[in-house]
mmCIF file of C-alpha atoms and ligand atoms in Angstrom:
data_model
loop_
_atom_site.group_PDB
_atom_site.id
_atom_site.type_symbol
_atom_site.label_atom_id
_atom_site.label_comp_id
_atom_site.label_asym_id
_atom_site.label_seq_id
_atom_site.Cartn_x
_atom_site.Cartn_y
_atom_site.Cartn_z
ATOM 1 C CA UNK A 1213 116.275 112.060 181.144
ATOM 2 C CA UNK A 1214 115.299 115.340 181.798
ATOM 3 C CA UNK A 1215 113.809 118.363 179.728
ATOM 4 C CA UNK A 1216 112.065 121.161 180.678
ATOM 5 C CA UNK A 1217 108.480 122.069 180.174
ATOM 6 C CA UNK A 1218 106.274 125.418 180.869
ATOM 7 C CA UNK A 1219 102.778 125.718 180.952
ATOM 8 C CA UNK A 1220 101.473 129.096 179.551
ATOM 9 C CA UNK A 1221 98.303 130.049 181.307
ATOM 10 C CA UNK A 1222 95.871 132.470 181.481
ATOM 11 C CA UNK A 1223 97.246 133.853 184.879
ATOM 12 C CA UNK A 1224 100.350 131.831 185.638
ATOM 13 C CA UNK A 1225 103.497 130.850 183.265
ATOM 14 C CA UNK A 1226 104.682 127.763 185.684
ATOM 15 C CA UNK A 1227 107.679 125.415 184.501
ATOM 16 C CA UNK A 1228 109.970 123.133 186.073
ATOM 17 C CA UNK A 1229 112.481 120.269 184.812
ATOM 18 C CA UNK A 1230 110.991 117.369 183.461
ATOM 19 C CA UNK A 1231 111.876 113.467 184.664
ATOM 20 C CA UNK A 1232 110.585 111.713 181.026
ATOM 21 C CA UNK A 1233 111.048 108.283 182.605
ATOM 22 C CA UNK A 1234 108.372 109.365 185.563
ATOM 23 C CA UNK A 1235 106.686 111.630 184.110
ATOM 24 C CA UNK A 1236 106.870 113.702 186.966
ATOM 25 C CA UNK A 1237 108.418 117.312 187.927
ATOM 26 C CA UNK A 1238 111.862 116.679 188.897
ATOM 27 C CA UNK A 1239 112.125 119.910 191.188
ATOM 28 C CA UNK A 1240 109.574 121.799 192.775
ATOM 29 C CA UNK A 1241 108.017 124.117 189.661
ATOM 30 C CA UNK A 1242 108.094 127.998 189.877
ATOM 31 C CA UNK A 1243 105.323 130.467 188.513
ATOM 32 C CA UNK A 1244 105.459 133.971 187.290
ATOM 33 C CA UNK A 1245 101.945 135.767 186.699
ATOM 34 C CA UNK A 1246 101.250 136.227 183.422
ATOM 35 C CA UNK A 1247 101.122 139.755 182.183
ATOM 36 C CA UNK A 1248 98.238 141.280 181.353
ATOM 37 C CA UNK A 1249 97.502 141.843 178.160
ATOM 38 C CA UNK A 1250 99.551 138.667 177.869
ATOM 39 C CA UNK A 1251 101.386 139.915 174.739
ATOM 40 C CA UNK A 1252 104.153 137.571 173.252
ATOM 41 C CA UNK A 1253 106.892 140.028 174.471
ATOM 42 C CA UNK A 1254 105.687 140.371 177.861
ATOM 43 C CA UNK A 1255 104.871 136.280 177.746
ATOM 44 C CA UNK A 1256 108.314 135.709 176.567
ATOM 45 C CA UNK A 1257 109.686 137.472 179.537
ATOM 46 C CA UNK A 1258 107.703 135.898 182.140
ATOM 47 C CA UNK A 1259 109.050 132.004 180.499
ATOM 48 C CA UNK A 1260 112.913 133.444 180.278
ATOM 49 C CA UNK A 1261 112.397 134.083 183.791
ATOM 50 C CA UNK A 1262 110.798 130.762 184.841
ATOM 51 C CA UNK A 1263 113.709 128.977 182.925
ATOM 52 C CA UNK A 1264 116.233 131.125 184.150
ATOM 53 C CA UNK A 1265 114.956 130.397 187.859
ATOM 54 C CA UNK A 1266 117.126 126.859 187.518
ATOM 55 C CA UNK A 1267 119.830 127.895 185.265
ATOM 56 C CA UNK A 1268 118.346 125.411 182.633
ATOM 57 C CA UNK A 1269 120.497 125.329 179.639
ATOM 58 C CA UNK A 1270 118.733 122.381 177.304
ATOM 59 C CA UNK A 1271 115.644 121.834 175.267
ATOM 60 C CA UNK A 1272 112.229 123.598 176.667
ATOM 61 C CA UNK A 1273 108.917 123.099 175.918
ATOM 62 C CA UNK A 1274 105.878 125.235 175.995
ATOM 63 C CA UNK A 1275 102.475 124.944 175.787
ATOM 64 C CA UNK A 1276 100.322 127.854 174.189
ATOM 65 C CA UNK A 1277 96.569 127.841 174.495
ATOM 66 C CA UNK A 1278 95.640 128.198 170.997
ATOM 67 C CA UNK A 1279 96.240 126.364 167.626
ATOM 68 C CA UNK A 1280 99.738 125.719 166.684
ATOM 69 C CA UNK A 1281 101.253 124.023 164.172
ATOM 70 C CA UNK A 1282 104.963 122.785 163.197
ATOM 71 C CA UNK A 1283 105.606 123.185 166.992
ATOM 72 C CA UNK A 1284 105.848 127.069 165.774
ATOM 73 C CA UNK A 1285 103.651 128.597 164.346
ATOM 74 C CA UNK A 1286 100.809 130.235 166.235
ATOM 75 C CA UNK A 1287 97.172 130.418 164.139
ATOM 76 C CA UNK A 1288 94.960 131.478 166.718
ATOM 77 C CA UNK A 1289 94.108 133.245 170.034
ATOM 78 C CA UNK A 1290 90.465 132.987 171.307
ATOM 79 C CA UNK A 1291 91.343 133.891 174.850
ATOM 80 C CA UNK A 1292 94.735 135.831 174.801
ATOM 81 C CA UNK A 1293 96.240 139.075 172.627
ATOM 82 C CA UNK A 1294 95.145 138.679 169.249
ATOM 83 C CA UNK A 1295 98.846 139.773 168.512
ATOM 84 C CA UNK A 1296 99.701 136.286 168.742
ATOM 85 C CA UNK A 1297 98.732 135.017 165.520
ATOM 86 C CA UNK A 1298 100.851 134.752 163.073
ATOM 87 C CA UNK A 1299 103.805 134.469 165.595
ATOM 88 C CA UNK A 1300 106.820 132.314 164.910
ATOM 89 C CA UNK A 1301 106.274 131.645 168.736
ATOM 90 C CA UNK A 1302 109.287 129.085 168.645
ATOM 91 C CA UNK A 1303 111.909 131.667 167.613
ATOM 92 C CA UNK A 1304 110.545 134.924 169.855
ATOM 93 C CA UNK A 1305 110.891 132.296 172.964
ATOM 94 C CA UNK A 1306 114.396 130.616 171.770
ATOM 95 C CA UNK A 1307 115.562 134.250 171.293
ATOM 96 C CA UNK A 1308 114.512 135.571 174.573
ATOM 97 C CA UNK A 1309 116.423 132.199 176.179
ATOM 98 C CA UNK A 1310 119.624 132.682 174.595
ATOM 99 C CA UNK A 1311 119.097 130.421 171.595
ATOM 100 C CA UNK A 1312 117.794 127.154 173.320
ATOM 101 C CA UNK A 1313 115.742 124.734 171.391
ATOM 102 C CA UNK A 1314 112.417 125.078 171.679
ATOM 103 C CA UNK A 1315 108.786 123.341 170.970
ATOM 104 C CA UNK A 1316 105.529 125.178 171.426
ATOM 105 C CA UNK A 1317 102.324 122.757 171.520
ATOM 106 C CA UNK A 1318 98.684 123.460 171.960
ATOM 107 C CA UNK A 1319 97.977 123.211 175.759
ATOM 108 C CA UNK A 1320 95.436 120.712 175.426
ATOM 109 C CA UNK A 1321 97.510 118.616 173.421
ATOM 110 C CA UNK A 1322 100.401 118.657 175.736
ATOM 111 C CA UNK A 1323 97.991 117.641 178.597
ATOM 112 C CA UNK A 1324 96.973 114.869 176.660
ATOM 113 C CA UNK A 1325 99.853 113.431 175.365
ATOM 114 C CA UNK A 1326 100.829 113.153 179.192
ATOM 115 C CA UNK A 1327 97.961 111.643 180.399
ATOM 116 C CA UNK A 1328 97.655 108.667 177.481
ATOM 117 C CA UNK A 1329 101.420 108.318 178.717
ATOM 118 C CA UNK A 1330 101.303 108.211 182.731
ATOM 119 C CA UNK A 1331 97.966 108.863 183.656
ATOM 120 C CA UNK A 1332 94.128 108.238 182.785
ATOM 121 C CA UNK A 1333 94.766 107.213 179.146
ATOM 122 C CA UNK A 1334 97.670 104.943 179.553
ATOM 123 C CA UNK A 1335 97.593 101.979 177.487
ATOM 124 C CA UNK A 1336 94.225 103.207 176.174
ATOM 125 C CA UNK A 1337 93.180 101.944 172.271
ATOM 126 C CA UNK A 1338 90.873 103.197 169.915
ATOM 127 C CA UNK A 1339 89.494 107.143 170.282
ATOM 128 C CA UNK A 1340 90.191 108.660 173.308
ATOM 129 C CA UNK A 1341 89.157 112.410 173.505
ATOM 130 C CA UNK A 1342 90.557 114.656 176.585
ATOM 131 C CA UNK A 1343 88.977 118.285 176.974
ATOM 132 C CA UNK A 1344 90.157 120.774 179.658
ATOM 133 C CA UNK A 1345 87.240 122.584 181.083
ATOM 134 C CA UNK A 1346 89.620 126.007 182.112
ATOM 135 C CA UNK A 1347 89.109 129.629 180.486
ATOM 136 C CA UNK A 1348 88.324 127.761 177.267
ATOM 137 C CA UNK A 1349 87.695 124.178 176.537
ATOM 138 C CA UNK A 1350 90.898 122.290 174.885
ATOM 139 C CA UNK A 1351 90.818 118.778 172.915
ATOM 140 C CA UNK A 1352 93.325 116.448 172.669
ATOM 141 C CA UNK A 1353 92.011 113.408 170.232
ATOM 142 C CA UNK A 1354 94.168 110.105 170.347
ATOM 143 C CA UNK A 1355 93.925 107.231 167.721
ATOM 144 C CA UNK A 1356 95.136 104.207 169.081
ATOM 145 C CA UNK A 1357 97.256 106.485 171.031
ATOM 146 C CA UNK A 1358 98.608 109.095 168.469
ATOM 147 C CA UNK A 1359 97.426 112.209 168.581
ATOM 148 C CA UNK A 1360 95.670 114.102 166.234
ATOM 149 C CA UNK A 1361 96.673 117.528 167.031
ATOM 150 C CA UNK A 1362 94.872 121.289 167.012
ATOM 151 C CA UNK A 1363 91.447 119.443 167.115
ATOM 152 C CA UNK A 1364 89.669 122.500 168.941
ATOM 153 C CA UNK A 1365 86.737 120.981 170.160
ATOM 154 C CA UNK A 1366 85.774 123.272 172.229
ATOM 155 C CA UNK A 1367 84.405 125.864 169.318
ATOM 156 C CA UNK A 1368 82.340 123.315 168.311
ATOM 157 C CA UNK A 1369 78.626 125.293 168.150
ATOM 158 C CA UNK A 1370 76.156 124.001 169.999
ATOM 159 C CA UNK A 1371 72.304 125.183 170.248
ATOM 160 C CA UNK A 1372 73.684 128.057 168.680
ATOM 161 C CA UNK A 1373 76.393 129.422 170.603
ATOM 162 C CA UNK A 1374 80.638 128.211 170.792
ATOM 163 C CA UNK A 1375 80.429 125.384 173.371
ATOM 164 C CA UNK A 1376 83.321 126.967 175.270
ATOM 165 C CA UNK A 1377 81.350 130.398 176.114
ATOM 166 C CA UNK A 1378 78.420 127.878 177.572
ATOM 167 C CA UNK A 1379 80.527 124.927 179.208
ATOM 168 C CA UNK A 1380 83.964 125.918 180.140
ATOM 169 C CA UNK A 1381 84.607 127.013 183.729
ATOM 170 C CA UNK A 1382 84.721 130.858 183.001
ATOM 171 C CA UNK A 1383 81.460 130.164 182.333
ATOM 172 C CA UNK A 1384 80.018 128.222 185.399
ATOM 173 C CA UNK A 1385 82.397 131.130 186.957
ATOM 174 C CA UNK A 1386 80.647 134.038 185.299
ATOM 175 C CA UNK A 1387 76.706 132.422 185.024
ATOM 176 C CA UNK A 1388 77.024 131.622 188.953
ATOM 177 C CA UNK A 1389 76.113 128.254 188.197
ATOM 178 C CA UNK A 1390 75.389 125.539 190.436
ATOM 179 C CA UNK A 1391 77.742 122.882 189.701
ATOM 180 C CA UNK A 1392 74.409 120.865 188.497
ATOM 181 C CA UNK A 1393 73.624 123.735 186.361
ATOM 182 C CA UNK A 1394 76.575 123.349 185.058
ATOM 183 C CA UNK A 1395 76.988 119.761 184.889
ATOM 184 C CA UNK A 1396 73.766 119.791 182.243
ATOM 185 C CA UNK A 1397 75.510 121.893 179.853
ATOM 186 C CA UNK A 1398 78.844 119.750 179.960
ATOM 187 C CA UNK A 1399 76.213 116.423 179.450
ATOM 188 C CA UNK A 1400 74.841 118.148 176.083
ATOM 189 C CA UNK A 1401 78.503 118.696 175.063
ATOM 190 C CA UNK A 1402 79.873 115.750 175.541
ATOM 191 C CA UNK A 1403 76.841 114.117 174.028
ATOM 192 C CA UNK A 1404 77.379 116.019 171.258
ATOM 193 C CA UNK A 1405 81.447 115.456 170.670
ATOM 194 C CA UNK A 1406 80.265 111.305 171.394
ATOM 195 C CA UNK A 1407 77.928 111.787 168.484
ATOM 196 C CA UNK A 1408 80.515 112.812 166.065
ATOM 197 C CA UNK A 1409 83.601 110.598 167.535
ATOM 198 C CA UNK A 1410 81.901 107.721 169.013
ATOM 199 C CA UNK A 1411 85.282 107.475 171.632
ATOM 200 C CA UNK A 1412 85.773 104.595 173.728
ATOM 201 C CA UNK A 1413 86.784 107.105 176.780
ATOM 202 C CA UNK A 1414 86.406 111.025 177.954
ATOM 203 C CA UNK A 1415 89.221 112.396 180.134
ATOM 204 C CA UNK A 1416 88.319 115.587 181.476
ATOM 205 C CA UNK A 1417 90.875 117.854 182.851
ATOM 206 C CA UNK A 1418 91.661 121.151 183.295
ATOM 207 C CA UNK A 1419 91.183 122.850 187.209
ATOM 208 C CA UNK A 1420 87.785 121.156 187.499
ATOM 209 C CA UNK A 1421 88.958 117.909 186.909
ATOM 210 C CA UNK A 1422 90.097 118.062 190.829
ATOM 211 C CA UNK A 1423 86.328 118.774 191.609
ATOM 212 C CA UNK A 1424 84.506 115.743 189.352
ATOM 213 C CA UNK A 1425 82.786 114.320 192.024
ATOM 214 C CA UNK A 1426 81.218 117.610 192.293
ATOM 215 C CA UNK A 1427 79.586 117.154 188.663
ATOM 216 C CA UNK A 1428 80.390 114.051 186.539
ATOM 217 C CA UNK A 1429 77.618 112.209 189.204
ATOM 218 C CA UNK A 1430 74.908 114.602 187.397
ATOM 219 C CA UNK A 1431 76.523 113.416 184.086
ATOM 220 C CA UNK A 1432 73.665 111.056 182.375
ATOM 221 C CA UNK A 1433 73.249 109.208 178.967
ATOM 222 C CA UNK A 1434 76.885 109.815 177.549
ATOM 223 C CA UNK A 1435 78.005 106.166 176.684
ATOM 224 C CA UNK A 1436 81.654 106.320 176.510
ATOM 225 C CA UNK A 1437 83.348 106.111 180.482
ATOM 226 C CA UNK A 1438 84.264 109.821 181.669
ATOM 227 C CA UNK A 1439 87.263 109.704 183.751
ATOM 228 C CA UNK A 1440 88.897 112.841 185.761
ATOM 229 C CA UNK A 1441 92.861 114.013 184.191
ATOM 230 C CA UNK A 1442 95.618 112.346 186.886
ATOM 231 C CA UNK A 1443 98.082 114.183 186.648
ATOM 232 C CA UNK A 1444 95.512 118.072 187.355
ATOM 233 C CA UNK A 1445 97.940 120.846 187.315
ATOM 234 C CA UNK A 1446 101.062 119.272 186.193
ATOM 235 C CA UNK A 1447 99.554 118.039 182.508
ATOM 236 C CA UNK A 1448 100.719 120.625 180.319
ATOM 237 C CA UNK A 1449 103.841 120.899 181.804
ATOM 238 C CA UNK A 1450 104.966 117.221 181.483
ATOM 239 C CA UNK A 1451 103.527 117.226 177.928
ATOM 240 C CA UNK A 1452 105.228 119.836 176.753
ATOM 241 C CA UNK A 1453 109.028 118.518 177.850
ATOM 242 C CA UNK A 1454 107.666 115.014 176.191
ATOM 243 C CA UNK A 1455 106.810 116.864 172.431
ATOM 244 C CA UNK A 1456 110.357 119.031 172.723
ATOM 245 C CA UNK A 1457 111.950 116.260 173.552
ATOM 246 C CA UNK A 1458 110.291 114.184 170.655
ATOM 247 C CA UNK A 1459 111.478 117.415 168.147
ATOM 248 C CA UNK A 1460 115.205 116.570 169.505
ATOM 249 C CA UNK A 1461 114.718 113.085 168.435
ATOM 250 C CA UNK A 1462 115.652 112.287 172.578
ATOM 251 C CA UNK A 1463 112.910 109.900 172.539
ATOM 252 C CA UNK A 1464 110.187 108.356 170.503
ATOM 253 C CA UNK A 1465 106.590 109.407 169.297
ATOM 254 C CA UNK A 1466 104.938 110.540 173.058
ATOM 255 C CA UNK A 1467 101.593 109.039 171.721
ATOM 256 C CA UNK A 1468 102.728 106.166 170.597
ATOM 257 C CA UNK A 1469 101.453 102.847 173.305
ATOM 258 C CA UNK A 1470 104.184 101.498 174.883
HETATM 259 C C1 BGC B 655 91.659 127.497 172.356
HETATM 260 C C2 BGC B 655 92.366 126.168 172.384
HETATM 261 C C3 BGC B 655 92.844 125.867 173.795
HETATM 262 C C4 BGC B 655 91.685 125.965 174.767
HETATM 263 C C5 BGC B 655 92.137 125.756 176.193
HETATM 264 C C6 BGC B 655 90.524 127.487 173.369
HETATM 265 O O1 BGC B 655 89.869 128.707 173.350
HETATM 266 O O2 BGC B 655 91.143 127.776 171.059
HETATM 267 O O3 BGC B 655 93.462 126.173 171.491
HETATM 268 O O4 BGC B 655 93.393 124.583 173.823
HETATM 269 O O5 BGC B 655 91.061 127.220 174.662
HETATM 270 O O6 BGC B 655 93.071 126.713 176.578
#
């Protein structure tokens, strides 16, 4: 089965069809920049013309990188317009695509539910915890597999200041930092998240995830295994089509163990 799933980034919108039973793209994806500032009108125009790009006529879903709940509603926007919250972001984009169905899902989520299903996590009991190290930092926490969504993780404060403005990659970006640098301030994080969840397992994705070697070797005295994200660039998108195509009751629970 296929659905179709969009990943709504900080400076691409990039969606493709879906293959559920892979868990794969099934065509080649296409991105549009996102416009800056990425207001919900101009973001709704950039994913009507993603989806238009294949003539896609069934269920979509999106990721958005903030809190949303009821696969709706958005609540908050720490890194795009502040116009945002308060959106009913699944009707502005089913409008815009001619009245198709349509899920919206935090990003992180998304990328998580796809991993526990065909990548790092699969199969994976007790707490898992995935953050994406990107503009922000996104958590996805899993339960014997089910999510427990819009966990945020990565506003968590820590020696006074939001762990994303110290640890994501904007910041190693911004500080200059040397990936060990770096690496030290993701070790206190993660030590810090293990001290409140005590998970069995740390997937970190996001862009960096393709780099770990570069810094999870400087990563010391954090019990739980860290593991890089699989499936890098295509998370959000696969995760998305799985949650929209959970909301059309096409297939069951996408953090349920199989
Ligand atoms: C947002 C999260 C999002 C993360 C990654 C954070 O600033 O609050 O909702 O998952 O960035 O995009």
């Amino acid at each position: 089965m296929q659905i179709f799933g969009v990943d709504i980034g900080g400076s691409g919108i990039k969606g493709a069809p879906v293959d559920l039973d892979k868990g794969d793209l099934a065509q080649e994806r296409c991105k549009v920049l996102t416009p800056h500032p990425a207001t919900p009108e101009g973001v709704a125009d950039g994913v009507r013309q993603v989806v238009e790009h294949f003539g896609w006529t069934g269920p979509v879903g999106l990721t958005f990188p903030g809190v949303v709940t009821g696969g709706a509603m958005v609540r908050t926007a720490a890194n795009v317009d502040k116009s945002w919250i308060g959106t009913d972001a699944r009707t502005l984009f089913s409008e815009r695509l001619g009245g198709l169905p349509v899920t919206v899902v935090n990003d992180a989520d998304a990328a998580g539910v796809a991993e526990m299903r065909f990548g790092a996590g699969r199969g994976r009991r007790g707490t898992v915890i995935l953050l994406t190290f990107g503009t922000g930092i996104g958590s996805a926490v899993f339960v014997d597999g089910v999510l427990v969504p819009n966990t945020e993780l990565g506003h968590l404060e820590l020696g006074g200041h939001e762990a994303e403005k110290r640890a994501s990659s904007k910041a190693k970006d911004d500080g200059e930092l040397t990936w060990e640098h770096w690496a030290r301030r993701v070790q206190k994080y993660l030590a810090h998240v293990e001290m409140l969840f005590s998970p069995e397992l740390f997937i970190v994705g996001g862009g960096v995830s393709r780099k770990a070697q570069k810094f999870l070797p400087f990563i010391e005295g954090v019990e739980a295994p860290i593991v890089p994200a699989q499936l890098q660039n295509n998370a959000g998108i696969v995760g998305a089509a799985m949650r929209a195509a959970e909301q059309e009751g096409l297939q069951g629970h996408p953090g349920e163990l199989t």
